[in-house]
mmCIF file of N, CA and C in Angstrom:
data_model
loop_
_atom_site.group_PDB
_atom_site.id
_atom_site.type_symbol
_atom_site.label_atom_id
_atom_site.label_comp_id
_atom_site.label_asym_id
_atom_site.label_seq_id
_atom_site.Cartn_x
_atom_site.Cartn_y
_atom_site.Cartn_z
ATOM 1 N N MET A 1 126.802 91.855 94.115
ATOM 2 C CA MET A 1 125.507 92.331 94.546
ATOM 3 C C MET A 1 125.661 93.796 94.953
ATOM 4 N N ASN A 2 124.839 94.657 94.371
ATOM 5 C CA ASN A 2 124.919 96.065 94.732
ATOM 6 C C ASN A 2 123.989 96.359 95.913
ATOM 7 N N LYS A 3 124.016 97.589 96.390
ATOM 8 C CA LYS A 3 123.255 97.973 97.575
ATOM 9 C C LYS A 3 121.756 97.778 97.381
ATOM 10 N N SER A 4 121.235 98.127 96.226
ATOM 11 C CA SER A 4 119.810 97.987 95.939
ATOM 12 C C SER A 4 119.374 96.525 95.981
ATOM 13 N N GLU A 5 120.177 95.640 95.398
ATOM 14 C CA GLU A 5 119.858 94.210 95.416
ATOM 15 C C GLU A 5 119.903 93.654 96.836
ATOM 16 N N LEU A 6 120.861 94.111 97.636
ATOM 17 C CA LEU A 6 120.970 93.674 99.022
ATOM 18 C C LEU A 6 119.727 94.074 99.812
ATOM 19 N N ILE A 7 119.284 95.310 99.638
ATOM 20 C CA ILE A 7 118.089 95.792 100.336
ATOM 21 C C ILE A 7 116.860 95.019 99.889
ATOM 22 N N ASP A 8 116.709 94.787 98.591
ATOM 23 C CA ASP A 8 115.566 94.027 98.074
ATOM 24 C C ASP A 8 115.563 92.599 98.607
ATOM 25 N N THR A 9 116.709 91.950 98.604
ATOM 26 C CA THR A 9 116.818 90.577 99.093
ATOM 27 C C THR A 9 116.492 90.505 100.579
ATOM 28 N N THR A 10 117.026 91.437 101.354
ATOM 29 C CA THR A 10 116.752 91.474 102.791
ATOM 30 C C THR A 10 115.278 91.717 103.055
ATOM 31 N N THR A 11 114.680 92.661 102.354
ATOM 32 C CA THR A 11 113.264 92.976 102.529
ATOM 33 C C THR A 11 112.390 91.780 102.203
ATOM 34 N N ASN A 12 112.667 91.113 101.100
ATOM 35 C CA ASN A 12 111.873 89.947 100.709
ATOM 36 C C ASN A 12 112.022 88.801 101.704
ATOM 37 N N ALA A 13 113.225 88.583 102.198
ATOM 38 C CA ALA A 13 113.453 87.514 103.172
ATOM 39 C C ALA A 13 112.714 87.800 104.473
ATOM 40 N N MET A 14 112.791 89.034 104.941
ATOM 41 C CA MET A 14 112.136 89.389 106.198
ATOM 42 C C MET A 14 110.616 89.350 106.058
ATOM 43 N N ALA A 15 110.088 89.765 104.930
ATOM 44 C CA ALA A 15 108.640 89.729 104.696
ATOM 45 C C ALA A 15 108.131 88.298 104.683
ATOM 46 N N GLY A 16 108.965 87.364 104.250
ATOM 47 C CA GLY A 16 108.589 85.955 104.216
ATOM 48 C C GLY A 16 108.785 85.255 105.549
ATOM 49 N N GLY A 17 109.293 85.962 106.552
ATOM 50 C CA GLY A 17 109.491 85.381 107.872
ATOM 51 C C GLY A 17 110.825 84.684 108.049
ATOM 52 N N ASP A 18 111.720 84.808 107.077
ATOM 53 C CA ASP A 18 113.036 84.169 107.168
ATOM 54 C C ASP A 18 113.997 85.042 107.966
ATOM 55 N N SER A 19 115.044 84.434 108.488
ATOM 56 C CA SER A 19 116.102 85.200 109.131
ATOM 57 C C SER A 19 117.221 85.406 108.115
ATOM 58 N N MET A 20 118.093 86.360 108.399
ATOM 59 C CA MET A 20 119.187 86.651 107.481
ATOM 60 C C MET A 20 120.429 86.961 108.291
ATOM 61 N N GLN A 21 121.577 86.464 107.848
ATOM 62 C CA GLN A 21 122.824 86.706 108.551
ATOM 63 C C GLN A 21 123.919 87.078 107.568
ATOM 64 N N LEU A 22 124.591 88.182 107.854
ATOM 65 C CA LEU A 22 125.801 88.567 107.131
ATOM 66 C C LEU A 22 126.950 88.250 108.082
ATOM 67 N N THR A 23 127.653 87.177 107.827
ATOM 68 C CA THR A 23 128.667 86.644 108.733
ATOM 69 C C THR A 23 129.676 87.715 109.146
ATOM 70 N N GLY A 24 129.859 87.836 110.450
ATOM 71 C CA GLY A 24 130.812 88.788 111.001
ATOM 72 C C GLY A 24 130.318 90.216 111.021
ATOM 73 N N PHE A 25 129.053 90.442 110.641
ATOM 74 C CA PHE A 25 128.554 91.810 110.585
ATOM 75 C C PHE A 25 127.242 91.969 111.338
ATOM 76 N N VAL A 26 126.167 91.313 110.864
ATOM 77 C CA VAL A 26 124.847 91.519 111.463
ATOM 78 C C VAL A 26 123.956 90.321 111.159
ATOM 79 N N SER A 27 122.946 90.115 111.994
ATOM 80 C CA SER A 27 121.930 89.110 111.693
ATOM 81 C C SER A 27 120.565 89.699 112.023
ATOM 82 N N PHE A 28 119.573 89.348 111.220
ATOM 83 C CA PHE A 28 118.206 89.814 111.385
ATOM 84 C C PHE A 28 117.310 88.608 111.607
ATOM 85 N N VAL A 29 116.397 88.703 112.581
ATOM 86 C CA VAL A 29 115.461 87.624 112.874
ATOM 87 C C VAL A 29 114.080 88.240 113.054
ATOM 88 N N VAL A 30 113.070 87.629 112.413
ATOM 89 C CA VAL A 30 111.693 88.093 112.562
ATOM 90 C C VAL A 30 111.091 87.389 113.768
ATOM 91 N N ARG A 31 110.511 88.156 114.677
ATOM 92 C CA ARG A 31 109.852 87.589 115.850
ATOM 93 C C ARG A 31 108.515 88.283 116.048
ATOM 94 N N ASN A 32 107.510 87.500 116.405
ATOM 95 C CA ASN A 32 106.206 88.061 116.745
ATOM 96 C C ASN A 32 106.183 88.348 118.236
ATOM 97 N N ARG A 33 105.752 89.539 118.583
ATOM 98 C CA ARG A 33 105.700 89.934 119.985
ATOM 99 C C ARG A 33 104.299 90.402 120.321
ATOM 100 N N ALA A 34 103.924 90.229 121.559
ATOM 101 C CA ALA A 34 102.616 90.677 122.018
ATOM 102 C C ALA A 34 102.578 92.205 122.038
ATOM 103 N N ALA A 35 101.406 92.739 121.758
ATOM 104 C CA ALA A 35 101.236 94.193 121.783
ATOM 105 C C ALA A 35 101.320 94.691 123.219
ATOM 106 N N ARG A 36 101.740 95.934 123.374
ATOM 107 C CA ARG A 36 101.762 96.523 124.705
ATOM 108 C C ARG A 36 101.267 97.951 124.628
ATOM 109 N N THR A 37 100.793 98.452 125.733
ATOM 110 C CA THR A 37 100.284 99.809 125.805
ATOM 111 C C THR A 37 101.441 100.758 126.069
ATOM 112 N N GLY A 38 101.544 101.789 125.259
ATOM 113 C CA GLY A 38 102.594 102.774 125.441
ATOM 114 C C GLY A 38 102.182 103.840 126.444
ATOM 115 N N CYS A 39 103.143 104.604 126.911
ATOM 116 C CA CYS A 39 102.876 105.661 127.879
ATOM 117 C C CYS A 39 103.702 106.886 127.493
ATOM 118 N N ASN A 40 103.019 108.025 127.385
ATOM 119 C CA ASN A 40 103.699 109.284 127.123
ATOM 120 C C ASN A 40 104.130 109.848 128.474
ATOM 121 N N PRO A 41 105.431 109.940 128.762
ATOM 122 C CA PRO A 41 105.878 110.405 130.076
ATOM 123 C C PRO A 41 105.457 111.842 130.389
ATOM 124 N N LYS A 42 105.254 112.639 129.365
ATOM 125 C CA LYS A 42 104.872 114.031 129.598
ATOM 126 C C LYS A 42 103.436 114.136 130.098
ATOM 127 N N THR A 43 102.524 113.367 129.496
ATOM 128 C CA THR A 43 101.112 113.428 129.889
ATOM 129 C C THR A 43 100.722 112.280 130.812
ATOM 130 N N GLU A 44 101.618 111.328 130.993
ATOM 131 C CA GLU A 44 101.388 110.122 131.791
ATOM 132 C C GLU A 44 100.134 109.374 131.355
ATOM 133 N N MET A 45 99.897 109.366 130.060
ATOM 134 C CA MET A 45 98.760 108.622 129.515
ATOM 135 C C MET A 45 99.257 107.582 128.567
#
């Protein structure tokens, strides 16, 4: 599997809501989180 195929496979899996694990390296998990209001520290807004 080349780099392009790895990226395509990872992207498709994540878009479908699946998790992905490369043993001994990294794992990716899709989670839905509630929205939050951001704050700009410079303008305090």
